[in-house]
XYZ file of C-alpha atoms in Angstrom:
562
model
C -0.443 0.093 0.293
C 1.470 4.037 -1.030
C 0.464 6.053 2.036
C -0.202 9.489 0.662
C 2.344 12.017 1.457
C 0.703 14.942 3.955
C -0.727 12.576 6.464
C -2.630 13.993 9.116
C -1.362 13.583 12.780
C -3.847 11.317 14.661
C -1.138 10.433 17.141
C -3.386 11.150 19.622
C -5.765 8.720 19.297
C -5.527 4.919 18.890
C -6.172 4.759 14.707
C -9.345 2.325 13.695
C -9.110 0.860 10.297
C -11.602 1.504 7.311
C -11.129 -0.335 4.060
C -12.635 0.613 0.779
C -12.707 -0.794 -2.742
C -13.678 1.413 -5.314
C -15.281 -0.881 -8.161
C -14.664 1.078 -12.212
C -15.937 -1.494 -13.943
C -19.555 -1.736 -12.133
C -21.608 0.828 -13.257
C -24.369 2.272 -11.430
C -26.502 4.399 -13.883
C -25.948 8.146 -13.752
C -24.884 9.905 -10.067
C -27.651 12.829 -9.631
C -26.279 15.934 -8.670
C -29.348 16.512 -6.357
C -27.999 18.953 -3.956
C -28.378 22.177 -6.477
C -31.055 23.319 -4.133
C -30.439 25.731 -1.339
C -32.860 28.593 0.597
C -33.479 31.370 2.990
C -35.916 33.030 4.940
C -34.984 36.735 4.159
C -35.913 37.144 0.875
C -34.727 40.108 1.005
C -31.217 39.330 1.724
C -30.842 37.662 -1.648
C -30.398 41.311 -3.298
C -28.222 42.653 -0.735
C -24.403 42.421 -1.555
C -23.289 40.092 0.870
C -25.980 37.236 -1.130
C -25.052 38.181 -4.930
C -21.481 37.954 -3.948
C -22.371 34.436 -2.577
C -24.608 33.419 -5.694
C -22.022 34.569 -7.376
C -20.015 31.873 -6.187
C -22.446 29.019 -6.459
C -22.761 29.800 -9.679
C -19.505 29.884 -11.275
C -18.252 25.996 -9.219
C -21.927 24.985 -10.278
C -22.210 22.048 -12.079
C -25.443 22.595 -12.525
C -27.630 25.704 -11.436
C -28.543 25.702 -7.458
C -32.644 26.083 -7.430
C -33.096 28.757 -4.693
C -35.783 29.308 -2.174
C -36.560 31.911 -0.109
C -39.002 32.841 2.458
C -41.654 36.092 2.531
C -42.453 36.839 -0.733
C -45.408 38.791 -0.720
C -45.377 39.913 3.065
C -45.788 43.732 3.632
C -43.234 45.708 5.156
C -40.189 48.185 4.244
C -38.783 45.932 1.577
C -35.412 44.650 4.095
C -34.693 41.637 5.376
C -34.762 41.237 8.952
C -33.562 37.763 10.544
C -36.658 34.947 10.287
C -38.798 38.064 7.676
C -38.713 40.030 4.476
C -41.247 41.487 2.029
C -41.478 43.027 -1.645
C -44.624 44.892 -1.349
C -46.005 43.363 -4.774
C -49.333 43.760 -3.417
C -51.270 46.423 -1.265
C -55.200 48.150 -1.793
C -55.706 50.540 -2.976
C -58.087 53.480 -0.613
C -60.685 52.093 -2.518
C -59.542 48.332 -2.059
C -58.292 47.987 -5.907
C -55.271 45.675 -6.090
C -51.950 47.634 -6.841
C -48.921 45.574 -7.731
C -45.181 46.859 -7.534
C -42.682 44.341 -8.717
C -39.619 46.142 -7.714
C -37.960 44.525 -4.936
C -39.723 41.091 -6.091
C -37.275 42.049 -9.396
C -34.250 42.551 -7.769
C -34.832 39.290 -5.670
C -35.337 37.320 -9.080
C -32.941 39.314 -11.343
C -30.176 38.853 -8.863
C -30.511 34.417 -8.501
C -29.926 34.958 -12.588
C -27.770 36.706 -12.901
C -25.687 34.256 -11.112
C -26.760 31.582 -12.777
C -28.850 29.744 -10.256
C -32.951 29.499 -10.914
C -35.474 30.444 -8.521
C -37.246 27.854 -6.139
C -40.245 30.213 -5.991
C -42.313 29.829 -2.647
C -45.601 31.070 -2.958
C -45.723 32.807 0.900
C -46.737 34.310 2.599
C -50.106 36.120 2.750
C -50.182 40.274 1.800
C -51.047 42.422 4.733
C -54.352 43.650 2.329
C -55.160 40.548 1.787
C -55.601 39.264 5.034
C -58.524 37.703 7.109
C -58.463 39.104 9.648
C -61.165 36.980 11.288
C -58.691 34.171 11.585
C -56.602 36.724 13.779
C -57.960 36.520 16.984
C -58.178 39.926 18.172
C -60.241 43.401 17.842
C -60.617 45.241 14.830
C -58.882 47.723 16.068
C -55.500 46.725 16.462
C -55.264 46.196 12.388
C -53.717 48.929 12.170
C -51.408 47.994 13.852
C -48.185 46.450 11.323
C -46.428 44.446 14.486
C -50.318 43.174 14.553
C -49.863 41.859 10.977
C -46.255 41.060 11.764
C -47.165 38.538 14.973
C -50.388 36.771 12.612
C -51.426 37.871 9.979
C -49.091 36.948 7.210
C -50.088 33.849 8.597
C -53.643 34.328 7.102
C -55.799 32.663 4.791
C -57.120 35.211 1.896
C -60.487 37.389 2.844
C -60.825 36.945 -0.823
C -59.578 33.524 -2.136
C -60.501 35.182 -5.906
C -57.935 37.718 -5.404
C -55.723 35.191 -4.062
C -56.076 33.843 -7.526
C -55.638 36.732 -9.037
C -52.378 37.736 -7.346
C -50.772 34.674 -7.802
C -52.219 34.413 -11.710
C -50.478 38.478 -11.813
C -47.526 37.542 -10.094
C -46.617 34.418 -12.660
C -47.394 36.626 -16.181
C -45.168 39.094 -14.900
C -41.761 36.458 -14.325
C -42.978 35.246 -17.904
C -42.843 38.057 -19.125
C -39.750 39.385 -17.939
C -37.976 35.780 -18.480
C -39.502 34.550 -20.886
C -42.014 31.215 -20.784
C -38.963 29.065 -21.535
C -37.147 29.645 -18.735
C -39.756 30.184 -16.074
C -41.445 26.771 -16.647
C -37.444 25.324 -15.709
C -38.450 26.666 -11.995
C -40.067 25.124 -8.980
C -43.987 26.387 -7.807
C -44.224 25.768 -4.302
C -47.713 26.767 -2.014
C -46.722 28.873 1.693
C -43.530 27.130 4.174
C -44.902 24.889 6.883
C -48.457 24.852 7.158
C -48.582 22.538 9.344
C -47.521 24.431 12.569
C -49.715 27.264 14.013
C -46.656 30.083 13.369
C -47.347 29.659 9.654
C -50.799 29.198 9.423
C -53.605 29.985 10.811
C -56.345 28.204 9.041
C -56.792 24.521 8.778
C -55.820 21.482 6.465
C -58.901 22.541 3.973
C -58.307 26.064 4.255
C -54.987 24.986 3.061
C -56.234 22.007 0.691
C -58.527 25.763 -0.351
C -55.460 27.972 -0.783
C -53.813 24.707 -2.804
C -56.138 24.472 -5.897
C -56.616 27.819 -5.978
C -52.518 28.404 -6.346
C -52.553 25.752 -9.202
C -55.606 27.705 -10.754
C -53.837 31.150 -10.963
C -50.332 29.793 -12.328
C -52.844 27.266 -14.667
C -54.423 30.391 -16.509
C -50.763 31.581 -17.446
C -48.746 28.785 -17.078
C -49.425 25.356 -17.959
C -46.976 23.684 -17.928
C -44.955 25.178 -14.338
C -43.379 22.838 -11.757
C -46.709 23.179 -9.011
C -46.360 21.613 -5.642
C -46.209 21.467 -1.742
C -46.961 21.043 0.873
C -43.759 22.139 2.874
C -44.423 20.055 6.001
C -42.527 19.918 8.647
C -40.785 16.622 8.771
C -43.138 13.477 9.337
C -43.216 10.921 12.140
C -45.780 8.559 12.664
C -48.754 9.846 14.016
C -47.112 13.214 14.188
C -49.578 15.970 13.521
C -47.084 17.118 9.896
C -47.464 13.900 8.999
C -51.816 13.975 9.601
C -51.385 16.802 7.990
C -48.901 15.793 4.820
C -51.147 12.704 4.166
C -55.029 14.774 3.642
C -53.154 17.279 1.723
C -52.058 14.337 -0.644
C -54.969 12.146 -0.583
C -57.217 15.818 -0.938
C -54.555 16.501 -4.350
C -55.723 12.538 -5.352
C -59.568 12.387 -4.733
C -60.462 15.258 -3.088
C -63.424 17.873 -3.836
C -62.043 20.921 -5.921
C -62.391 24.200 -4.382
C -62.050 25.514 -8.265
C -63.238 23.382 -10.622
C -65.165 21.056 -8.946
C -63.916 17.998 -9.634
C -61.666 15.578 -8.602
C -58.749 15.684 -7.231
C -55.886 18.968 -8.502
C -52.853 18.278 -9.788
C -49.989 17.988 -7.934
C -46.013 18.145 -10.103
C -43.890 17.318 -6.787
C -43.930 17.034 -3.094
C -41.860 19.070 -0.741
C -41.821 18.787 3.018
C -38.807 19.263 5.439
C -36.385 17.039 8.047
C -34.188 18.195 10.189
C -32.024 16.542 12.563
C -32.154 18.383 16.012
C -33.793 20.828 17.174
C -32.170 23.987 19.626
C -33.628 26.617 21.231
C -32.316 29.747 22.758
C -30.908 29.069 26.033
C -28.181 30.321 28.764
C -27.671 26.737 30.054
C -28.524 24.940 27.461
C -28.210 20.670 27.841
C -25.462 19.191 25.489
C -27.246 17.853 22.573
C -26.166 17.431 18.696
C -28.261 16.212 16.229
C -29.102 12.915 14.552
C -28.173 11.409 11.005
C -31.249 8.961 12.355
C -33.557 11.001 12.748
C -33.589 12.805 9.303
C -33.615 8.928 7.578
C -36.841 8.098 9.954
C -39.095 11.270 8.579
C -37.290 11.000 4.739
C -38.848 6.807 5.176
C -42.141 7.978 6.432
C -42.723 10.610 4.160
C -41.906 8.729 1.398
C -44.475 5.920 3.618
C -47.627 8.301 3.066
C -46.366 9.376 -0.565
C -46.491 5.641 -1.864
C -49.899 5.183 0.273
C -51.845 7.505 -1.635
C -50.528 6.509 -5.164
C -47.930 9.242 -5.008
C -44.711 6.525 -5.488
C -41.997 7.967 -7.933
C -42.822 11.473 -7.695
C -40.260 13.980 -7.421
C -39.702 14.606 -3.885
C -37.569 18.059 -2.095
C -36.930 17.716 0.676
C -37.458 21.548 1.172
C -35.535 22.101 4.847
C -33.768 19.544 5.084
C -31.054 20.216 7.937
C -29.376 19.456 11.141
C -31.014 21.780 13.209
C -34.453 23.989 12.712
C -33.550 27.592 13.692
C -31.475 28.752 11.190
C -31.059 32.603 12.785
C -29.808 31.006 15.839
C -26.472 31.211 16.787
C -24.059 29.831 19.566
C -24.462 32.996 21.394
C -27.945 31.906 21.363
C -27.256 28.190 22.316
C -24.021 26.585 22.564
C -24.532 23.310 20.650
C -24.655 25.785 17.326
C -21.343 26.023 17.463
C -21.346 23.169 15.375
C -22.841 25.134 12.187
C -19.003 26.546 12.107
C -16.800 23.923 12.122
C -16.387 20.633 9.711
C -18.864 18.480 11.459
C -21.276 20.725 10.285
C -19.957 19.171 6.365
C -19.406 15.963 7.506
C -22.941 15.646 9.153
C -24.173 17.085 5.845
C -22.733 14.334 3.991
C -23.497 12.001 6.188
C -27.105 12.809 5.644
C -27.433 13.928 2.201
C -25.513 10.196 1.618
C -27.968 8.169 3.756
C -31.763 9.607 2.312
C -29.803 8.719 -1.282
C -29.458 5.792 -0.261
C -32.854 5.540 0.860
C -34.506 7.338 -2.110
C -32.470 3.971 -4.053
C -33.779 1.327 -1.812
C -36.906 2.889 -2.571
C -37.213 4.227 -6.520
C -37.312 7.683 -5.228
C -36.494 10.836 -6.781
C -35.819 12.773 -3.494
C -33.680 15.787 -3.620
C -32.868 17.308 -0.524
C -32.774 20.979 -0.026
C -30.298 22.828 2.235
C -32.242 25.965 4.269
C -28.279 28.239 4.624
C -27.868 31.419 3.112
C -25.686 35.189 4.067
C -26.356 37.291 7.601
C -25.234 40.141 6.553
C -23.742 42.195 9.466
C -23.229 39.205 12.113
C -20.219 38.808 14.182
C -18.017 36.350 13.188
C -18.457 33.334 13.555
C -21.736 34.441 15.045
C -22.420 30.159 14.113
C -26.342 30.743 12.062
C -26.768 28.205 9.567
C -24.807 30.220 6.342
C -22.442 29.394 3.958
C -20.723 32.800 5.013
C -19.913 34.945 7.277
C -18.812 38.366 6.887
C -17.538 37.495 3.755
C -15.792 33.881 5.117
C -15.927 30.893 3.299
C -17.411 27.794 6.242
C -16.089 24.524 6.217
C -19.837 23.841 4.467
C -19.238 25.911 1.760
C -16.620 23.821 0.871
C -18.814 20.105 0.858
C -20.237 21.832 -2.643
C -17.198 22.579 -4.150
C -16.051 18.861 -4.321
C -19.648 18.642 -4.684
C -18.703 20.163 -7.845
C -16.066 18.418 -9.098
C -17.967 15.116 -8.351
C -18.141 12.987 -12.167
C -21.452 12.218 -13.913
C -21.273 8.317 -13.498
C -21.867 6.263 -10.816
C -19.740 3.633 -9.924
C -18.773 0.441 -6.890
C -18.353 2.082 -3.896
C -18.321 -0.323 -0.687
C -16.435 0.633 2.611
C -15.611 -2.038 6.063
C -16.859 0.898 8.101
C -20.340 2.329 6.657
C -23.219 1.870 8.721
C -26.767 1.143 7.598
C -29.149 3.805 9.326
C -31.854 2.004 6.703
C -32.905 -0.282 9.191
C -33.182 1.892 12.120
C -35.165 4.639 13.032
C -34.408 5.373 16.737
C -32.858 8.683 16.706
C -31.746 7.998 20.011
C -29.596 5.124 19.064
C -25.772 5.860 19.005
C -23.662 4.007 16.592
C -19.806 3.463 19.415
C -17.567 4.404 15.992
C -17.551 6.919 12.999
C -19.191 5.921 10.289
C -15.990 6.144 7.038
C -19.121 6.363 3.816
C -19.008 7.920 0.758
C -19.022 6.827 -2.920
C -16.916 7.420 -6.337
C -18.159 8.471 -10.025
C -16.247 9.168 -13.613
C -16.304 11.844 -15.273
C -15.287 9.643 -19.051
C -12.745 7.595 -18.964
C -10.430 9.690 -17.822
C -11.003 10.397 -14.435
C -12.262 9.192 -11.299
C -13.603 10.970 -8.040
C -13.964 9.274 -4.858
C -15.520 11.197 -2.148
C -15.085 9.757 1.666
C -15.901 11.292 4.584
C -15.816 10.130 7.968
C -19.066 11.058 10.644
C -19.915 10.351 13.976
C -22.685 12.564 15.187
C -21.698 13.025 18.696
C -19.760 16.366 18.074
C -19.056 16.478 22.098
C -17.228 13.434 23.034
C -13.473 12.846 20.928
C -13.215 9.994 18.656
C -10.552 8.125 17.300
C -9.961 8.582 13.028
C -8.720 6.262 10.431
C -6.627 4.803 9.092
C -8.035 4.119 5.069
C -7.110 1.198 3.345
C -7.966 2.542 -0.587
C -8.662 -0.120 -3.206
C -9.349 1.636 -6.782
C -9.688 -1.640 -9.508
C -10.450 -1.900 -13.677
C -9.321 1.521 -14.135
C -10.186 1.678 -17.480
C -7.325 4.454 -18.905
C -5.280 3.943 -21.508
C -2.211 4.452 -19.719
C -0.686 3.309 -16.413
C 0.594 7.054 -15.586
C -2.242 8.761 -13.410
C -2.338 11.922 -11.428
C -3.635 11.845 -7.658
C -5.325 14.633 -5.914
C -6.649 14.650 -2.424
C -8.581 17.408 -1.719
C -9.969 17.379 2.322
C -11.656 19.528 4.621
C -10.832 19.016 8.507
C -9.412 20.835 11.650
C -6.515 21.762 9.016
C -7.800 22.292 6.269
C -10.694 24.287 4.191
C -10.923 25.608 7.292
C -10.872 29.421 7.985
C -12.422 28.538 11.326
C -9.566 27.292 12.640
C -8.025 30.755 11.813
C -10.200 32.858 13.897
C -10.243 31.255 16.650
C -6.151 31.192 16.550
C -6.809 34.562 16.142
C -8.819 35.252 19.619
C -11.910 34.169 17.997
C -12.444 38.407 16.976
C -16.197 39.586 16.264
C -15.170 42.540 13.955
C -11.793 40.485 12.430
C -9.583 43.719 10.841
C -9.410 44.246 7.205
C -5.895 42.123 7.936
C -7.083 39.588 9.532
C -9.847 38.501 7.080
C -7.490 38.451 4.421
C -5.528 35.484 6.001
C -8.577 33.623 6.572
C -10.172 34.036 3.362
C -6.449 32.578 2.216
C -7.709 29.528 3.834
C -11.066 29.262 2.943
C -11.568 27.879 0.160
C -11.130 23.694 -0.435
C -7.380 23.471 0.095
C -5.282 19.248 -0.732
C -4.379 18.019 1.498
C -0.691 17.432 -0.341
C 0.294 18.710 -3.876
C -1.005 16.219 -6.841
C 0.973 12.991 -7.040
C 2.200 11.228 -9.994
C 1.451 7.596 -9.876
C 1.212 4.121 -11.260
C -1.541 1.910 -12.090
C -0.773 -1.748 -11.763
C -3.024 -4.104 -13.635
C -5.370 -1.284 -13.663
C -5.229 -0.572 -9.975
C -4.671 1.679 -7.757
C -3.676 1.351 -3.657
C -3.810 4.294 -1.495
C -3.458 4.653 2.538
C -4.552 7.735 4.658
C -5.122 8.995 8.329
C -9.127 10.301 8.228
C -10.130 12.134 11.561
C -13.094 11.982 12.585
C -16.194 15.167 10.683
C -13.029 14.835 7.925
C -14.012 14.424 4.288
C -11.897 13.667 1.096
C -12.057 14.489 -2.117
C -9.594 12.327 -4.557
C -9.452 12.315 -7.837
C -7.335 10.049 -10.109
C -6.970 11.563 -13.659
C -5.522 9.688 -16.871
C -2.312 11.288 -18.227
C -0.628 11.607 -20.889
């Protein structure tokens, strides 16, 4: 076995052993690059400088366009983003109650997404100020003039007039078609609302939501019948939960219910959305130590697929329109110290592990499942605040480099087996803790001249130090025309592709100097463990060995040399 240069020093641990075999002749079809979905609560952050810069970077390295989802596209306000709030004033009414449409802020958001080479994942919501049915707000009418009351409950209410809602939808879609063209807009997603099973987000009943969905479909079809329409974006389902019952009722309505607009049976549904989270960490000055679990996410996906299959929608595209370790994007480590993990390589390895197991579960169920990372940027935060973001003060976090790795993967999946894999699909106990970290991943080819292998080492419990692995990697049946190859080894861990470690070495400044920011940025991109290395095949086989610390991720690219 040939050891790799630049191995990580793991002498403080007793190393475990992992053996990985990659078979380049074991073609397993197309590798679905289904990770190209991101999102944010605050729609206005998208067109601010930090949001523009982030999307431009996604557009620069992405192997295909990223879809961008945002809350609050229909909300009324001052058209600036705040934590968990945004507004566009796309719909208001004049003194006589006539609709008034203003697309200036709306256009800034969509122009930014498209200019960056991304695509909109259009979340249709929430309720504009002048369209709210106040009877759902549960307070006296005189208080309604208060904008604070609208922000408290009004935006989550059903409309006072469903036909006006339908007109809002058709007017918005018509504007998008006129501005960007029907051929472009049909490539987007149109999803109704967000987490209507939570009373925080939806003050109406399940039937009210189904009615809103029927009027939404009608409004889109009035303009663009070819558009992709779906929902309901409910929270993570577990057996017997409110979220599971809501998803089930919504799908029953779409399949066999009476359509509120046409009077016929059922409503079209082009894709289904629901959310999955690995845990939850509310504000606390004395929080109990905790961590998210991959088990929890797999359990929710499995339950959601059960409900989908039961209602006759097996095989329909499913977008997990929020797929994250936890549920509070705008909270940070000063709100709950458990959230410090979002600054670290742990966040990257958790996403790598959860996305991988979700994909394996989907393949087992012959389902088309696509995870959306509900993360973006938070302008003005303290450096490494711990919010669920790809960047902090313009500095890339380790999680961002995982998506750079994803973009380098080939498109033809090949055989990958690891002796240290964990099968979460057979155990849906979210409290179960596996003893040793998992080493797992996948491999793909780009044409016949490059092999890409992504290997992660992950353990859910971030509070306990775990031993890393000595990994032996054997790649067999390599179809290259020559025996000489070049090997590139990219890494995310404590010492690579991790500006957070540099920040800690500086004393954790909340507002670093320009020089400090530049030092962190110099280590924030995707880094290699060692310089590119020339190697030789032996009978179409290449054998390597390297150290992989817990919560580390390696991307190994083997290229044919001329």
